[in-house]
XYZ file of C-alpha atoms in Angstrom:
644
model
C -11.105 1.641 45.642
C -7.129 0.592 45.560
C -5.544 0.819 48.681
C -8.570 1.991 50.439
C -9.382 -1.805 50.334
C -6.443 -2.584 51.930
C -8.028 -1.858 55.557
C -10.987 -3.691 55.176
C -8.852 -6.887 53.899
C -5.497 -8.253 54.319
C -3.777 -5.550 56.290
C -6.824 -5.592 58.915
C -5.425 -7.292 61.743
C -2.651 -9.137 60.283
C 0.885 -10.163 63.073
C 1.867 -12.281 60.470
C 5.196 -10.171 59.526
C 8.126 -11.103 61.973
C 6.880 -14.617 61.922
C 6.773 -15.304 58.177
C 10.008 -13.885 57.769
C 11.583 -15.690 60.491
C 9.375 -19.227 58.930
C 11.037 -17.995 55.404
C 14.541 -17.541 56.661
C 16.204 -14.369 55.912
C 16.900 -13.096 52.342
C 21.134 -13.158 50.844
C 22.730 -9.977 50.495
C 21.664 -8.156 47.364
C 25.351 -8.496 45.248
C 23.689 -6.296 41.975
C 21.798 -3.464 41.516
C 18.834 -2.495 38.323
C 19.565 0.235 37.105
C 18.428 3.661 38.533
C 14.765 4.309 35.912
C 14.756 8.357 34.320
C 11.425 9.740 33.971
C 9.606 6.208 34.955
C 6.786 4.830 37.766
C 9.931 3.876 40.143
C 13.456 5.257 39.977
C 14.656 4.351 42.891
C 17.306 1.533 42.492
C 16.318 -1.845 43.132
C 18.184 -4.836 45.021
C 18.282 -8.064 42.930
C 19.673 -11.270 44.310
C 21.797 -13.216 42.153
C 23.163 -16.669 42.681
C 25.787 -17.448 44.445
C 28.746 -19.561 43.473
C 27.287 -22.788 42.741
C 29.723 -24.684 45.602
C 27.674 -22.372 48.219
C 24.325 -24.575 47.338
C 23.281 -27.773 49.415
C 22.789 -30.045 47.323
C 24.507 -29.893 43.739
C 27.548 -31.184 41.789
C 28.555 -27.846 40.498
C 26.708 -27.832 36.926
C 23.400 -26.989 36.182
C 20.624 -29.506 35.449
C 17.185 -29.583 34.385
C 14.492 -29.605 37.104
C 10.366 -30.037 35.893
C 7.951 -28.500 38.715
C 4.383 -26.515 38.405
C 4.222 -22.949 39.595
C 0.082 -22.999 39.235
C -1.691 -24.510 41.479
C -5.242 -24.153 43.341
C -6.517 -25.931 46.322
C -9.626 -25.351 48.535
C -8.283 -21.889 49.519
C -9.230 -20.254 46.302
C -13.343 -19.314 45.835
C -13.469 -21.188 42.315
C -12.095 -24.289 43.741
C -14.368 -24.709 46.740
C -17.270 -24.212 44.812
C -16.203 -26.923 42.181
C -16.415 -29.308 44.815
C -11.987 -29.124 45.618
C -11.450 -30.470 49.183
C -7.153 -30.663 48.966
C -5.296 -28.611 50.591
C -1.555 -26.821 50.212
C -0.517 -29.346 52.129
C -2.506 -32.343 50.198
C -0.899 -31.015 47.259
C 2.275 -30.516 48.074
C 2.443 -34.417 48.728
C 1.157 -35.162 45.806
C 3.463 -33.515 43.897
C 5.972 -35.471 45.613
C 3.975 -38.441 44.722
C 1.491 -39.621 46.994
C -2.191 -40.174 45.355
C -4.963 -37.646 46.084
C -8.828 -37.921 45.796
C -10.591 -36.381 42.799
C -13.912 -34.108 43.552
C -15.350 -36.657 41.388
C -14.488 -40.127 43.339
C -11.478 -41.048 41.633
C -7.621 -41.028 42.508
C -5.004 -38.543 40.830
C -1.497 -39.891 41.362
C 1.985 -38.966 38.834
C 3.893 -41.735 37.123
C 6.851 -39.539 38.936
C 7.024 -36.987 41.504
C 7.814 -33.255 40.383
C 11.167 -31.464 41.743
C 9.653 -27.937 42.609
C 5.857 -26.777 43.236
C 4.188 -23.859 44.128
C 0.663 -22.709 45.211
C -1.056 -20.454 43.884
C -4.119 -20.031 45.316
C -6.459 -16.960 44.332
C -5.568 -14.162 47.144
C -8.792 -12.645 46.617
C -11.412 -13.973 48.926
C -8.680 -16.642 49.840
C -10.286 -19.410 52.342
C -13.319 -17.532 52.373
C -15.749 -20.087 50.435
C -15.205 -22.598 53.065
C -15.613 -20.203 55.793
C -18.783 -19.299 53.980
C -19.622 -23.250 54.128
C -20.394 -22.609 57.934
C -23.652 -21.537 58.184
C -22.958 -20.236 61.723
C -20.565 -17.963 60.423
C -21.589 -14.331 59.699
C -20.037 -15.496 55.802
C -22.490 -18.157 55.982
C -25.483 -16.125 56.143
C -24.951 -14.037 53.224
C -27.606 -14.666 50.122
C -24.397 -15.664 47.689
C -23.187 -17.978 50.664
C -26.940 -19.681 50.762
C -27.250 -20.203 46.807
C -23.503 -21.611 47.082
C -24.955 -24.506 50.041
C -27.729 -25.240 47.389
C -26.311 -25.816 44.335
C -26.692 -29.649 43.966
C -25.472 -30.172 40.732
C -22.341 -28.975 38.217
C -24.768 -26.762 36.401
C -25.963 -25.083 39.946
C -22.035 -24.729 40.797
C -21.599 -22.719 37.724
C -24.643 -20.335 38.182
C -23.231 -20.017 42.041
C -20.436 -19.062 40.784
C -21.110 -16.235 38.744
C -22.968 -15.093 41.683
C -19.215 -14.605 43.071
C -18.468 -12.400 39.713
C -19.663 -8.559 40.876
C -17.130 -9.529 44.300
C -14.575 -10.894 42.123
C -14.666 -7.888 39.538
C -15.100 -5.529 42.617
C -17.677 -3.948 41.078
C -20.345 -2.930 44.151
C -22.694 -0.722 45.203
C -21.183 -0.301 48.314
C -18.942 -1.738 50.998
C -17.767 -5.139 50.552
C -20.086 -7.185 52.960
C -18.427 -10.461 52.384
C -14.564 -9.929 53.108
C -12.857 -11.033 56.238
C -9.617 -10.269 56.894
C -9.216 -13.155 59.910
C -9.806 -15.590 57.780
C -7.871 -14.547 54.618
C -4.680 -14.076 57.163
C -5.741 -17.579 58.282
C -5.790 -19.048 54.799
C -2.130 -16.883 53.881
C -1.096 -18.344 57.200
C -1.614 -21.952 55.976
C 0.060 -21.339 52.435
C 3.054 -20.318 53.964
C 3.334 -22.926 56.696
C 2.316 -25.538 54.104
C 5.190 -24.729 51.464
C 7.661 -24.266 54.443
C 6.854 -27.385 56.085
C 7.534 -29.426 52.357
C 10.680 -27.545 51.350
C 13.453 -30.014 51.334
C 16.234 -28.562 49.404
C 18.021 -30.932 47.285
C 14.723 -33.109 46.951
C 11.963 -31.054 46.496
C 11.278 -27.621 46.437
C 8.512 -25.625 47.441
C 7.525 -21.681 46.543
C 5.446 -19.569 48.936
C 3.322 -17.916 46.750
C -0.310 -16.944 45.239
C -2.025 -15.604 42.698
C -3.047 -12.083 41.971
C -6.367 -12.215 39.754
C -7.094 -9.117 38.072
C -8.694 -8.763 34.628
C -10.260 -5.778 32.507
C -13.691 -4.264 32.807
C -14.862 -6.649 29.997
C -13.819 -9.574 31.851
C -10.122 -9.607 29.979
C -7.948 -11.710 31.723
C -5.161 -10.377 33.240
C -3.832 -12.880 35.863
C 0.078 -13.079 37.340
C 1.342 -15.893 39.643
C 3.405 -14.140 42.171
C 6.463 -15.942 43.314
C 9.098 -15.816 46.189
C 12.427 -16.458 46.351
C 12.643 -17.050 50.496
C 10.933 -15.198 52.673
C 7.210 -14.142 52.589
C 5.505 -10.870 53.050
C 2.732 -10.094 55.970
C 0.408 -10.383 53.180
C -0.527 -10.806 49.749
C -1.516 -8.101 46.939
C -4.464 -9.003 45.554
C -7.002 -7.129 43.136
C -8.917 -5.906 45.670
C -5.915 -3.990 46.355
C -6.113 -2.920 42.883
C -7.124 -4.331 39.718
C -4.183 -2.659 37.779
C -1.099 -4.488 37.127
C 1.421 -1.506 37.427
C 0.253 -1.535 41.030
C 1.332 -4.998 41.848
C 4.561 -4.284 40.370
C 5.115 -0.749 42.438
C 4.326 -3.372 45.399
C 6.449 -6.229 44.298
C 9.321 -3.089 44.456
C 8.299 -1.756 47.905
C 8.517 -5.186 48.992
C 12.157 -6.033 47.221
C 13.656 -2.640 48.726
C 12.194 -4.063 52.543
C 14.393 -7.373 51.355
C 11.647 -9.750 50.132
C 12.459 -10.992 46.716
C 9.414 -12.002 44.544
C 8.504 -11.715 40.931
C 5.047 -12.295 38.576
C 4.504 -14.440 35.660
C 1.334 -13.803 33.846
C -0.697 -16.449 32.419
C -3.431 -17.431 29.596
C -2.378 -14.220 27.752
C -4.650 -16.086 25.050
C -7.973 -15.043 27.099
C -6.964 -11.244 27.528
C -8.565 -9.800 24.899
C -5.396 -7.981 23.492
C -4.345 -6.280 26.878
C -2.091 -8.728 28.450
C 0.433 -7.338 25.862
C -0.781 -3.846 25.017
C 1.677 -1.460 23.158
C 0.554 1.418 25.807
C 0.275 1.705 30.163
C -3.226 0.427 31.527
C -4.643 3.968 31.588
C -3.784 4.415 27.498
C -0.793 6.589 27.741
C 2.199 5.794 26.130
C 5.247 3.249 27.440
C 7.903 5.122 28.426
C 11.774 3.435 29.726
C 10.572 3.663 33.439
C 7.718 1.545 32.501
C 9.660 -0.901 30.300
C 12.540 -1.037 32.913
C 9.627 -2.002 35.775
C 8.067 -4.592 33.572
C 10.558 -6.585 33.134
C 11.978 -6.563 36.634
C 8.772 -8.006 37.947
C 7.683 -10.023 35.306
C 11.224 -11.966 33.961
C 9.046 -15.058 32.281
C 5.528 -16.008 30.912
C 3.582 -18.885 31.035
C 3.029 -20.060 27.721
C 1.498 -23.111 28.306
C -1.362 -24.497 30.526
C -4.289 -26.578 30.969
C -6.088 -23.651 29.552
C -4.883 -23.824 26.220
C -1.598 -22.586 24.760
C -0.347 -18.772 24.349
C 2.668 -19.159 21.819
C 1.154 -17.909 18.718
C -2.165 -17.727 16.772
C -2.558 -18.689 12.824
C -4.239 -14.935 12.290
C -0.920 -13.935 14.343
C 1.582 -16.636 12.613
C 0.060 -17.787 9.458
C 3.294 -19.114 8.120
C 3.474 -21.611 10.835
C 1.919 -24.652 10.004
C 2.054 -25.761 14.031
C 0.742 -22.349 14.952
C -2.742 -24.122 15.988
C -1.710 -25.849 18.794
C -4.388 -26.525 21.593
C -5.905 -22.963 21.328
C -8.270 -21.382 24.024
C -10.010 -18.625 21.677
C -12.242 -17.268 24.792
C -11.910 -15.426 27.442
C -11.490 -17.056 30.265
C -14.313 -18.661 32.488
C -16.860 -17.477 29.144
C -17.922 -17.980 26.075
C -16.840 -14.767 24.501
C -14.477 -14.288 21.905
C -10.534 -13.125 22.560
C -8.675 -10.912 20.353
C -5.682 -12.779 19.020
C -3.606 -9.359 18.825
C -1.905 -8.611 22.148
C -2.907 -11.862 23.182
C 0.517 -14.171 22.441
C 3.782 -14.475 23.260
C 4.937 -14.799 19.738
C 3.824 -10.890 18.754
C 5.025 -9.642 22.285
C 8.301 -10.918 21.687
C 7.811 -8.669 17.984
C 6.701 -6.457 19.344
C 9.508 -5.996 21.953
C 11.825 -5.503 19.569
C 9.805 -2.005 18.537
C 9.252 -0.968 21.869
C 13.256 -1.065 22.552
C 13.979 0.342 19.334
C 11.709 3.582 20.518
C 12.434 3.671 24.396
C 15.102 2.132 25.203
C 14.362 -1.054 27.080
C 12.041 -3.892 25.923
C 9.629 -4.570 28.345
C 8.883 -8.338 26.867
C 12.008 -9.454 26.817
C 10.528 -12.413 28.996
C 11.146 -16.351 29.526
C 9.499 -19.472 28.936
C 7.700 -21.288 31.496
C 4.628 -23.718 31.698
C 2.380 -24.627 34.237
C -0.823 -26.488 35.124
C -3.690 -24.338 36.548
C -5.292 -27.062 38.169
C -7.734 -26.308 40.370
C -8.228 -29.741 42.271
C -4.891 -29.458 44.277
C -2.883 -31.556 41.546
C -1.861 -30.766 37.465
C -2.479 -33.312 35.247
C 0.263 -33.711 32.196
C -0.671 -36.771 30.630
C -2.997 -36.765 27.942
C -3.972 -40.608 28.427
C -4.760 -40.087 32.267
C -6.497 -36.497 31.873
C -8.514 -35.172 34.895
C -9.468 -31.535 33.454
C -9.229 -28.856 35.755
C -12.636 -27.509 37.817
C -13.596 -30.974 39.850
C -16.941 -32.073 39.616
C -17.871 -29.650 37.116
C -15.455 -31.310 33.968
C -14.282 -34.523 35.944
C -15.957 -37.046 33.227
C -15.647 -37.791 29.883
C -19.614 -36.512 29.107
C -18.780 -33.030 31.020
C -15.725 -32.404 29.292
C -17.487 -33.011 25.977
C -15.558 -35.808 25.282
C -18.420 -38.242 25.140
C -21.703 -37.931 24.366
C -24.735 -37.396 26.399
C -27.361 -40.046 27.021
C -29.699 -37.895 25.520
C -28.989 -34.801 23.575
C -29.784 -31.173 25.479
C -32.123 -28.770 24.900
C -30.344 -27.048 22.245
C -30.007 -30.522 20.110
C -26.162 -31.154 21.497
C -24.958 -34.348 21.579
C -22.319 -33.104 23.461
C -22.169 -31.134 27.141
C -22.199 -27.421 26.345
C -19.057 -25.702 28.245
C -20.960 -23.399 31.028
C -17.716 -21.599 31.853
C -16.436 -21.793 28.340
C -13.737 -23.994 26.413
C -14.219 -27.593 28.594
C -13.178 -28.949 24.941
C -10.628 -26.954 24.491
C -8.585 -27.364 27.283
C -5.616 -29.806 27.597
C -3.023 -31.925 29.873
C -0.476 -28.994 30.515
C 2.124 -28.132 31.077
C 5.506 -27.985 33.245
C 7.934 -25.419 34.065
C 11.356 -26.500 33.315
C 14.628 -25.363 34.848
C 18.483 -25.064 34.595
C 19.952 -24.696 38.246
C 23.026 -25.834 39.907
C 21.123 -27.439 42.822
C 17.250 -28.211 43.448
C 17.093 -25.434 45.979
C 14.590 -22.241 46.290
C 17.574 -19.950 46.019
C 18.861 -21.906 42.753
C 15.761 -22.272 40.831
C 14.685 -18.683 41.682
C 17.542 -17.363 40.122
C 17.720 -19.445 36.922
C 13.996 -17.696 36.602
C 15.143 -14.201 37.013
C 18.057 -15.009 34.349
C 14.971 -16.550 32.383
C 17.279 -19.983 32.126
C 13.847 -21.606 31.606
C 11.958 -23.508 29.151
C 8.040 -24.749 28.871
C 6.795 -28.356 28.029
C 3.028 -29.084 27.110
C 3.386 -32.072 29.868
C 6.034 -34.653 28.943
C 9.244 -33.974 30.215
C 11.168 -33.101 27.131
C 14.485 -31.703 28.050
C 15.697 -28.979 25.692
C 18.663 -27.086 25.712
C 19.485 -23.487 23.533
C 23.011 -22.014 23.444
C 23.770 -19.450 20.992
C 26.932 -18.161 19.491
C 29.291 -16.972 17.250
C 32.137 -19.934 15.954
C 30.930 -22.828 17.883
C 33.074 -25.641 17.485
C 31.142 -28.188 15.606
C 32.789 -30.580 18.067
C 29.905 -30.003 20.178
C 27.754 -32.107 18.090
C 29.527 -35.373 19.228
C 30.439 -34.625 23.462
C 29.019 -36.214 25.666
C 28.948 -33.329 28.039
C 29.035 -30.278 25.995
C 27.584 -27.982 28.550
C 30.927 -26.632 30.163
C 32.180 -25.856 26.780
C 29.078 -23.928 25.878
C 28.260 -21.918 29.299
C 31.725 -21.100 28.604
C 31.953 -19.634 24.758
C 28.119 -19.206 24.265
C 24.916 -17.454 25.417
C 22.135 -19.722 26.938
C 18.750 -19.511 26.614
C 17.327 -16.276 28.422
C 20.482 -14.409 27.610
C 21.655 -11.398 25.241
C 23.866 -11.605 21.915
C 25.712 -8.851 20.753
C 24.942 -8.626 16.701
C 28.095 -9.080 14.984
C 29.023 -9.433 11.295
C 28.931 -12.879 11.107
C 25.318 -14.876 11.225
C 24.818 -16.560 14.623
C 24.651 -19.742 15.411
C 23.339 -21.919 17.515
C 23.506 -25.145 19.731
C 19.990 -26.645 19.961
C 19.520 -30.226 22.154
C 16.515 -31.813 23.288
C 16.231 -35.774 24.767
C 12.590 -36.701 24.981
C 10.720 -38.008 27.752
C 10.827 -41.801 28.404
C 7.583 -41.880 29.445
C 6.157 -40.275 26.542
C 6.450 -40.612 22.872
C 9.948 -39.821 20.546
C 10.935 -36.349 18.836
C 9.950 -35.430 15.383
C 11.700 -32.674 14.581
C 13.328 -29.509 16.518
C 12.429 -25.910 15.068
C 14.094 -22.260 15.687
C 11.333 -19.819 15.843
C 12.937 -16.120 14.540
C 11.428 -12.657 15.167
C 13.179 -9.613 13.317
C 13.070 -6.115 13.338
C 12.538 -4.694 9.417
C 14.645 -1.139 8.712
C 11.144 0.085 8.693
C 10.271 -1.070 12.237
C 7.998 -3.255 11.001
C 8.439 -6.767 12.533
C 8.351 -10.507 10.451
C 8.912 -14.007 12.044
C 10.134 -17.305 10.387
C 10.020 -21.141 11.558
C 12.964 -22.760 10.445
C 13.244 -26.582 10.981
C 16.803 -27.489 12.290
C 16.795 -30.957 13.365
C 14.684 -33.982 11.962
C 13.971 -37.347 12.911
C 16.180 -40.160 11.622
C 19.344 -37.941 10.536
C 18.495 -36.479 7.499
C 18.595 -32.435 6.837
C 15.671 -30.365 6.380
C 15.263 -29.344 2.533
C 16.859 -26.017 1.784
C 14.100 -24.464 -0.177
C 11.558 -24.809 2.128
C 13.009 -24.911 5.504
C 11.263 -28.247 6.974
C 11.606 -31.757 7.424
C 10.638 -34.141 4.588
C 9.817 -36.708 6.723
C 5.994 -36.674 7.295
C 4.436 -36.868 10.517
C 3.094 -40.306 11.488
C -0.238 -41.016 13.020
C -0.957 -43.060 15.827
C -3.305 -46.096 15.554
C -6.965 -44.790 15.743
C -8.204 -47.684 17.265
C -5.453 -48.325 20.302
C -3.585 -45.099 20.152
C -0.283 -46.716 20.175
C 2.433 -44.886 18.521
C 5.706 -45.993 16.204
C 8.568 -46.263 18.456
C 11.189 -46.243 15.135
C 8.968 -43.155 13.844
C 11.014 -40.199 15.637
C 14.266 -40.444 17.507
C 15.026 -40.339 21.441
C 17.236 -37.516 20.867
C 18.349 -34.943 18.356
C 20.970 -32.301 18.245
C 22.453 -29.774 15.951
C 24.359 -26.956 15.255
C 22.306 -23.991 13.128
C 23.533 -20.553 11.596
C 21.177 -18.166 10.457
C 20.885 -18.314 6.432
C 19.207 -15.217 6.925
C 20.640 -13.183 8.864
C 21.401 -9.184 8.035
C 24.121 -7.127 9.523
C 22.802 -5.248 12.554
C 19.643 -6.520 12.627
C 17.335 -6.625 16.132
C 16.047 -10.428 16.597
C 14.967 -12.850 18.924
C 15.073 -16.620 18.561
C 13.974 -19.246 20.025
C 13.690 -23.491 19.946
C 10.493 -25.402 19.608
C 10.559 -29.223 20.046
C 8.065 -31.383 18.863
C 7.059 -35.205 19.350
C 5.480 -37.563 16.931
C 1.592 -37.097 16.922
C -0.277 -38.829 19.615
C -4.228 -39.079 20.819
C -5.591 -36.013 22.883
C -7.139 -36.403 25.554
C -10.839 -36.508 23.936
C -9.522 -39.430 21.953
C -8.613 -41.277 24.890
C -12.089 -40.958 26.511
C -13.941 -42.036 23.577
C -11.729 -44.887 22.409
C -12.557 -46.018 26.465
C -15.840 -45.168 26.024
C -16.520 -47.570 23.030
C -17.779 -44.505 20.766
C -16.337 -42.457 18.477
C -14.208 -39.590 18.842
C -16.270 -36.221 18.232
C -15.169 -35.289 14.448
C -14.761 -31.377 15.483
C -11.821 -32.025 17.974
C -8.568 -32.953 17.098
C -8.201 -36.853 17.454
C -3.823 -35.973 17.837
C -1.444 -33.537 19.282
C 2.261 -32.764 19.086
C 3.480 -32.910 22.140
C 6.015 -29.871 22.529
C 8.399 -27.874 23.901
C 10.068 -24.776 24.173
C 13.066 -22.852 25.204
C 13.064 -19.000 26.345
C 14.366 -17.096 23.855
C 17.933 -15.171 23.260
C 17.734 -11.871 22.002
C 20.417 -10.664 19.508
C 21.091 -6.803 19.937
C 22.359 -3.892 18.139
């Protein structure tokens, strides 16, 4: 198929170009150039827009601050949505980002304790705004036999079996043309993302992305999803995996498109459901990496989500068994089943490892990536508080006894007491997460660039606010300022950045201030991947920082101070058990001369209820004794790399 598809979907027909540009406004001048790629996919240099001197951007004060937005978000336009019963729009949920309430499938109001700074949606570009065209059933849509079982389905269980009536046109895998796909109304629904970010966009206020999301996965229903972003101005259409269900072909296009002066870039996302091939150690077709390849990578894919409603993607206990916070909300599934994912090549944690081989062997690392979270909602608005948790697919997971939460009247065939997952992991999933950001103003062009420098860091909902500076001789001075970040932009490498490897151990500045609407820190961790002289990799957790002032034990490298439990029958927390803020200064202990590593910080809060806690304690029954009753809230910075 590939770009044979292309004339039966969004290119058919489309006029969209001059006026999308003109609606995005045109692009800066490109002021630095990637590096020309030897023996690669793409060696043709590449514009990249940097920012430009902070003054230049309407509004700021010249320093850069930390902005929380969602770059994952699905409203009617995408297939999955419709079905679940989604009725928002980009519009709808661009306002309630900004902090208006919006109406659950299920009957209930969705509204944040604060509006976000930045959003962006994402809805699926394959089959975009077709499931409501397919609603009509006067359209030609509406008469197809998947359109007819989709109008019937009367209950969550029929959505789901409706559904995967959508899978062989989602996987692309038919006998013969695709009898479904309408190009009018996908440049309709592309038409209405575009107007509906530029229409919100209020630089200085609130920021809105045009973008989508590309939805490709492997033939064994791997997932192998990218959010694709923009920095101003939109193309005349999206590439989606009916275009191709290979990743190296979205990022030849996200080139074509940055040489024709439209800036964009992908982030993938629940790694954890891949199955081992969002982070392979070879191309898609099985032949080995090579620097054009690594080079490539990177340019289109700067950051990762490592966080999401869909469970988290830092690391794995098989992957990390060393880490006694390595279980963290994990999604072991592929996504939208029940069927096991391989840990390996699944996490960030080993990419990041294994990075440091690849660039030992070609030359560049191609997962040399930043640090983001995100929501994946698919009702048109994320939800990051564990105590007001909506779930994510409408009225498929919108209660307490769908979710699995709360027990069923009566227990299902099977003998569960509890709501079997139909799509897999309703359990499992969580109240995350946010993208954070350093930028000099609260402007597309600002925030756009602090992602391609990867100044970025993920939170698993609360807005913790962490910063990561990294150095060689930093005055200890630091520790007290009230302001220390002109000191450190100016002697020290933030988060996202590159250390030269010196003789002397690094250090490292490491800050976060926890959210006031959440609970208080326990402890702050640097997470450290190394290269072995026998290109083997190893990774320690080192805690840095604890709660009430005094240093982690030497010996073992943690806290002493245990964690504290909320109340099981309130869920109220000790306000005196963590602290509002912590702050240190760390140097390697150990740290070899000339060694390859990256590092990176990990905040945690004081244990609170999940989500499934919540519902039962409001239920009146019990919490179900395979589920977690607490989590540790978290966060975490993109990582510095220290090179050779």
């Amino acid at each position: 198929m590939g770009k044979d598809r292309v004339a039966q979907g969004y290119r058919r027909g489309l006029v969209l170009g001059a006026a999308l540009v003109a609606l995005g406004g045109c692009q800066k001048p490109a002021s630095e150039t990637a590096e020309a790629v030897d023996g690669g996919r793409d060696s043709t240099p590449i514009p990249v827009v940097a920012t430009p001197n902070a003054a230049t951007l309407l509004p700021g004060n010249g320093s850069r601050q930390a902005y929380f937005g969602d770059l994952h978000v699905h409203t009617r336009l995408s297939f999955d949505a419709y079905i679940f019963g989604t009725r928002s729009t980009p519009d709808s949920a661009y306002r309630f980002a900004k902090g208006e309430s919006l109406a659950h499938p299920s009957g209930f109001d969705m509204q944040l304790d604060r509006p976000l700074d930045f959003l962006g949606v994402t809805d699926h570009a394959m089959y975009m705004g077709m499931l409501e065209e397919m609603s009509d059933p006067e359209s030609a849509a509406g008469k197809h036999p998947v359109a007819l079982k989709i109008r019937e389905a009367a209950t969550p269980a029929a959505r789901i079996l409706a559904f995967q009536g959508m899978f062989p046109y989602l996987r692309q895998q038919l006998d013969g043309p695709d009898d479904l796909l309408d190009g009018t109304v996908l440049s309709s629904a592309w038409d209405q993302t575009v107007a509906a970010a530029q229409a919100h966009n209020d630089p200085g206020t609130f920021t809105t992305f045009i973008a989508y999301e590309y939805t490709a996965g492997g033939d064994d229903r791997e997932n192998l999803h990218r959010n694709v972003v923009f920095r101003g101005a939109a193309p005349e259409a999206p590439f989606s995996s009916m275009d191709s269900r290979n990743p190296e072909d979205l990022w030849d296009w996200l080139d074509e498109q940055r040489r024709a002066g439209i800036e964009g870039l992908a982030i993938p996302h629940n790694s954890n459901g891949s199955d081992g091939l969002m982070f392979e150690l070879t191309q898609r077709d099985g032949s080995p990496m090579d620097l054009g390849y690594a080079r490539q990578r990177l340019r289109n894919e700067p950051l990762v989500e490592i966080t999401q409603v869909k469970g988290t993607s830092d690391t794995h206990p098989l992957l990390s068994p060393n880490d006694e916070w390595a279980d963290f909300e994990l999604m072991e599934v592929k996504v939208a089943t029940v069927l096991p994912s391989k840990p390996q090549g699944s996490y960030v944690r080993e990419a990041l490892r294994h990075g440091l081989m690849l660039e030992a062997e070609l030359g560049a690392n191609p997962y040399d990536f930043g640090l983001i979270g995100s929501s994946d909602t698919h009702v048109g608005a994320g939800s990051f508080d564990e105590s007001g948790y909506w779930s994510k697919v409408g009225i498929v997971d919108g209660t307490p006894v769908q979710r699995g939460s709360v027990p069923l009247d009566e227990p299902d065939a099977d003998g569960s007491r509890y709501a079997t997952a139909g799509v897999g992991g309703f359990a499992d999933w969580g109240a995350s997460g946010l993208a954070g950001v350093w930028a000099e103003a609260n402007s597309r062009e600002a925030l756009y660039d602090a992602m391609r420098r990867k100044e970025t860091f993920a939170t698993s909902g609360p807005r913790i606010r962490v910063r990561f500076f990294g150095g060689y001789g930093l005055d200890p001075e630091l520790l007290s300022s009230v302001n220390p970040a002109p000191a450190l932009y100016a002697s020290a490498v933030r988060m996202g950045g590159t250390m030269e490897t010196s003789t002397r151990a690094p250090s490292f500045f490491v800050e976060a201030l926890r959210d006031s609407g959440s609970a208080p820190l326990e402890r702050l961790q640097i997470v450290k991947g190394g290269l072995n002289d026998d290109g083997t990799t190893f990774e320690r957790v080192y805690d840095v920082a604890c709660a009430g002032g005094a240093p982690p034990d030497r010996a073992t490298q943690r806290c002493a101070n245990a964690s504290t439990q909320p109340d099981a029958a309130t869920c109220a927390f000790d306000e005196n058990a963590g602290d509002a803020a912590l702050r240190t200064l760390w140097t390697d202990p150990d740290h070899r001369v000339g060694e390859r590593a990256f590092y990176y910080l990990r905040a945690l809060e004081i244990p609170t209820c999940r989500w499934s806690t919540w519902d039962a304690l409001r239920a009146g029954v019990a919490p179900r004794e395979d589920l977690a009753p607490t989590i540790q809230e978290r966060a975490w910075s993109s990582p510095i790399q220290l090179v050779n």
